[in-house]
Amino acid sequence: MAELTRDAVEHLARLARIDLDESELNRMVGELGVILESVATVQQAPTEAVTPMSHPMPLVNVTRPDQIRPSLTPQEALAGAPESDAQRFSVPRILDED
Amino acid sequence: MSAGDTEALMGYDDVLAAYDPALGLEVHVELGTNTKMFCGCATTFGAEPNTQVCPVCLGLPGALPVVNAIGVESAIRIGLALNCEIATWSRFARKNYFYPDMPKNFQTSQYDEPIAFGGHLDVDLEDGTVFRVEIERAHMEEDTGKSLHVGGATGRIHGATHSLVDYNRAGIPLIEIVTKPIVGAGERAPDVARAYVATLRDLLKALGVSDVKMEQGSMRCDVNLSLSPKGSGVLGTRTETKNVNSLRSVERAVRYEMCRHGAILASGGSILQETRHWHEDTGITTSGREKSDAEDYRYFPEPDLVPIAPARDWVEELRATLPEPPAQRRKRLQAAYSYSDLEMRDVLNAGLLDLIEETVTAGGSPAAARKWWSGEVARRANADGQDVPSYAAGLGVGPAQVVELETLVTSGRLNDAMARQAWEGVLDGEGSPTAVADARGLQLNQDSGALETAVDAVIAANPEVAEKIRDGKVQAVGALIGQVMKEMRGQGDAAAARALILSRLGQA
């Protein structure tokens, strides 16, 4: 398997909105690399006779009827919000103004 | 750049002389299900903020989604109506991104195994030709919450200090319908885009899967456009104009982007692949975010949902529920009702076809149905900012009232002017046409003696006109009928008056 590059880790950190300084980046390249190598041993398993699957459960078509169930009250819904206003979740500004 | 700046545009004809446009349309439609796609929260439009939310659609830890059966059924019916193949095996995927409109930090969507793919939709263009739009796929996903941006000058995201989010809309079932690149439309490209969205809207409405109200956002369109040098056949760099939410805007946005791309390419520049914001008021687009790594959604199969594998016999059962294609139905009804092309266009533009069909089914004539649903009621609905069907439904006025009104005319109780008064009374909430006619004393004067007196008086007062009619100028009778009606204070029967005048003057 391809080696995990420093660029890839930087890219992932940016996607995940995680600030990593130089030393953290270096450490992550090493640690994530070890994890990927360990996981890669799975690829040695003999899978020729196994059908690809996207889910471990042998189930399909699990649905529910289109019937309304009670929602939370707005008070309950907002109880865990660090900030709220006008019965809405208040979130920090979305765009960084450069 | 700010929304106020305008960019250089090339003339439309010059664009067409040098370039071939390629279009791609992505339409999101909110399904009209009772509940959300993955939880039992209600989907009522306009509810108080955060009153239709639960641990699933708020993305609280440990909450598990379950698929709405009607959401899947609607998706399959839409796929079938678009002549798509329905997947035998389909699964959901997580589309990961950080934006507070989705509290889970991902949108549950479909990626590599959509429910429907490979279809087409034929659309009628203004010039009378039919254009086939190829459909890439239709997949299931969920809508996002609504953000209110606070602290900026205009409620826009730019300059906002913070945002307030309402998650009532988060999780409402969405079907995203994506076309293949539409090439070869040339100068008709803006019309193809409009006609495609219009046809799709009619089809979805006929399927009964959505209310498809573009103005309320239950149907939204993203317009991808690129130009390639004429005849080269190579797709150019595209821009994606988001949330173009009326038919007219779809047409304008395509045209605008064609002219903008043309100006950039002709001056030797290159198109930046980016999203563009559409400005309804000024009819221009402005730059949104660049599509660099922001597009990296790290899709992966949704572990909390099992695959959807629709049985073939169920798919065939659903195929049997498809309505007659709207274009075919329009042609059939126009012929059956003997409407001219112009009349039919007015009927369609006003959204009256269903109402007219119901009225005819209830016993009305096509001519009367068209007449009564297009006049005064249309004027009032328009003034109220509604379409006629919803306005009439709000008044409790329907096909039965029109049929009753027409019967009052054909039975000889009311003339046309009286029928108009009775209809106004009905729309004013004064009761049924008969009740209004009774209350307002509307009744043709069927006293033949009174009619004879009036006719004789009018003939005597107009010897010259009478002479012309005697000499065979029958069309002059109109002037006399008007006077007879006046003599009878509007309660005369115009047809009877005409017959009597002509008979008196030897023309019967």
Short mmCIF file of N, CA and C in Angstrom, two decimals, chain B residues 12 21 23 25 124-127 186-198 214 221-223 225 241 243-259 278 280 283-285:
data_model
loop_
_atom_site.label_atom_id
_atom_site.label_comp_id
_atom_site.label_asym_id
_atom_site.label_seq_id
_atom_site.Cartn_x
_atom_site.Cartn_y
_atom_site.Cartn_z
N TYR B 12 -24.77 37.75 -26.97
CA TYR B 12 -25.24 36.36 -27.06
C TYR B 12 -24.95 35.76 -28.44
N PRO B 21 -22.25 25.71 -26.12
CA PRO B 21 -22.50 25.59 -24.68
C PRO B 21 -22.75 24.13 -24.28
N LEU B 23 -24.44 22.13 -20.88
CA LEU B 23 -25.20 22.37 -19.65
C LEU B 23 -25.18 21.12 -18.80
N LEU B 25 -27.61 20.05 -15.32
CA LEU B 25 -28.58 20.57 -14.36
C LEU B 25 -28.73 19.60 -13.19
N ASP B 124 -40.45 19.69 -24.41
CA ASP B 124 -40.97 20.50 -25.52
C ASP B 124 -40.38 21.90 -25.44
N LEU B 125 -39.76 22.36 -26.51
CA LEU B 125 -39.18 23.69 -26.52
C LEU B 125 -40.14 24.70 -27.13
N GLU B 126 -39.82 25.99 -26.90
CA GLU B 126 -40.66 27.09 -27.41
C GLU B 126 -40.84 27.00 -28.93
N ASP B 127 -39.79 26.56 -29.63
CA ASP B 127 -39.86 26.55 -31.09
C ASP B 127 -40.61 25.33 -31.63
N GLY B 186 -26.98 24.46 -28.49
CA GLY B 186 -26.67 25.72 -29.17
C GLY B 186 -27.45 26.88 -28.61
N GLU B 187 -28.06 27.64 -29.52
CA GLU B 187 -28.78 28.84 -29.10
C GLU B 187 -29.98 28.52 -28.23
N ARG B 188 -30.41 27.25 -28.27
CA ARG B 188 -31.59 26.88 -27.49
C ARG B 188 -31.24 26.51 -26.05
N ALA B 189 -29.95 26.59 -25.69
CA ALA B 189 -29.51 26.13 -24.37
C ALA B 189 -30.32 26.74 -23.22
N PRO B 190 -30.52 28.08 -23.20
CA PRO B 190 -31.31 28.63 -22.08
C PRO B 190 -32.74 28.08 -22.06
N ASP B 191 -33.31 27.89 -23.26
CA ASP B 191 -34.68 27.38 -23.34
C ASP B 191 -34.74 25.91 -22.93
N VAL B 192 -33.70 25.14 -23.30
CA VAL B 192 -33.65 23.73 -22.90
C VAL B 192 -33.61 23.64 -21.38
N ALA B 193 -32.80 24.49 -20.75
CA ALA B 193 -32.69 24.46 -19.29
C ALA B 193 -34.04 24.77 -18.65
N ARG B 194 -34.68 25.82 -19.12
CA ARG B 194 -35.99 26.20 -18.56
C ARG B 194 -37.02 25.10 -18.79
N ALA B 195 -37.06 24.61 -20.04
CA ALA B 195 -38.07 23.60 -20.40
C ALA B 195 -37.85 22.30 -19.62
N TYR B 196 -36.58 21.95 -19.39
CA TYR B 196 -36.28 20.74 -18.62
C TYR B 196 -36.82 20.87 -17.20
N VAL B 197 -36.52 22.00 -16.56
CA VAL B 197 -36.96 22.19 -15.18
C VAL B 197 -38.49 22.24 -15.12
N ALA B 198 -39.10 22.90 -16.12
CA ALA B 198 -40.57 22.99 -16.15
C ALA B 198 -41.19 21.60 -16.32
N MET B 214 -41.10 26.06 -6.25
CA MET B 214 -39.76 26.62 -6.36
C MET B 214 -39.60 27.83 -5.46
N CYS B 221 -32.72 24.42 -8.19
CA CYS B 221 -31.93 24.04 -9.36
C CYS B 221 -30.53 24.64 -9.30
N ASP B 222 -29.54 23.80 -9.56
CA ASP B 222 -28.16 24.27 -9.74
C ASP B 222 -27.82 24.12 -11.21
N VAL B 223 -27.24 25.18 -11.78
CA VAL B 223 -26.96 25.21 -13.22
C VAL B 223 -25.46 25.13 -13.48
N LEU B 225 -22.52 25.19 -16.26
CA LEU B 225 -22.36 25.63 -17.65
C LEU B 225 -20.90 25.73 -18.03
N THR B 241 -23.78 27.43 -10.90
CA THR B 241 -24.57 28.50 -10.29
C THR B 241 -25.64 27.88 -9.41
N ASN B 243 -28.74 27.41 -6.56
CA ASN B 243 -30.03 27.92 -6.10
C ASN B 243 -30.69 28.91 -7.04
N VAL B 244 -30.89 28.47 -8.26
CA VAL B 244 -31.60 29.27 -9.24
C VAL B 244 -33.06 28.80 -9.17
N ASN B 245 -33.90 29.61 -8.54
CA ASN B 245 -35.16 29.06 -8.07
C ASN B 245 -36.43 29.59 -8.73
N SER B 246 -36.35 29.89 -10.01
CA SER B 246 -37.59 30.07 -10.77
C SER B 246 -37.27 29.68 -12.20
N LEU B 247 -38.30 29.36 -12.97
CA LEU B 247 -38.07 28.93 -14.35
C LEU B 247 -37.40 30.04 -15.15
N ARG B 248 -37.87 31.25 -14.94
CA ARG B 248 -37.31 32.37 -15.69
C ARG B 248 -35.84 32.57 -15.33
N SER B 249 -35.53 32.41 -14.04
CA SER B 249 -34.15 32.59 -13.61
C SER B 249 -33.23 31.52 -14.19
N VAL B 250 -33.75 30.30 -14.33
CA VAL B 250 -32.92 29.24 -14.91
C VAL B 250 -32.49 29.66 -16.31
N GLU B 251 -33.45 30.16 -17.07
CA GLU B 251 -33.17 30.60 -18.44
C GLU B 251 -32.17 31.77 -18.43
N ARG B 252 -32.41 32.73 -17.55
CA ARG B 252 -31.54 33.92 -17.49
C ARG B 252 -30.14 33.56 -17.02
N ALA B 253 -30.05 32.66 -16.04
CA ALA B 253 -28.74 32.31 -15.49
C ALA B 253 -27.88 31.63 -16.55
N VAL B 254 -28.49 30.75 -17.35
CA VAL B 254 -27.73 30.08 -18.41
C VAL B 254 -27.21 31.11 -19.40
N ARG B 255 -28.09 32.00 -19.79
CA ARG B 255 -27.72 33.02 -20.76
C ARG B 255 -26.61 33.93 -20.22
N TYR B 256 -26.77 34.32 -18.96
CA TYR B 256 -25.78 35.20 -18.34
C TYR B 256 -24.41 34.52 -18.29
N GLU B 257 -24.38 33.27 -17.83
CA GLU B 257 -23.10 32.58 -17.71
C GLU B 257 -22.48 32.34 -19.09
N MET B 258 -23.31 32.07 -20.10
CA MET B 258 -22.78 31.92 -21.46
C MET B 258 -22.06 33.20 -21.88
N CYS B 259 -22.69 34.33 -21.65
CA CYS B 259 -22.11 35.61 -22.07
C CYS B 259 -20.88 35.96 -21.24
N TRP B 278 -26.45 33.21 -7.67
CA TRP B 278 -27.38 33.86 -8.57
C TRP B 278 -28.10 34.99 -7.83
N GLU B 280 -31.25 37.17 -8.09
CA GLU B 280 -32.55 37.28 -8.74
C GLU B 280 -32.85 38.72 -9.16
N GLY B 283 -30.13 39.84 -11.86
CA GLY B 283 -29.97 38.91 -12.96
C GLY B 283 -28.52 38.58 -13.29
N ILE B 284 -27.63 38.68 -12.29
CA ILE B 284 -26.23 38.35 -12.53
C ILE B 284 -25.78 37.26 -11.55
N THR B 285 -24.60 36.70 -11.81
CA THR B 285 -24.01 35.75 -10.87
C THR B 285 -22.74 36.37 -10.30
#
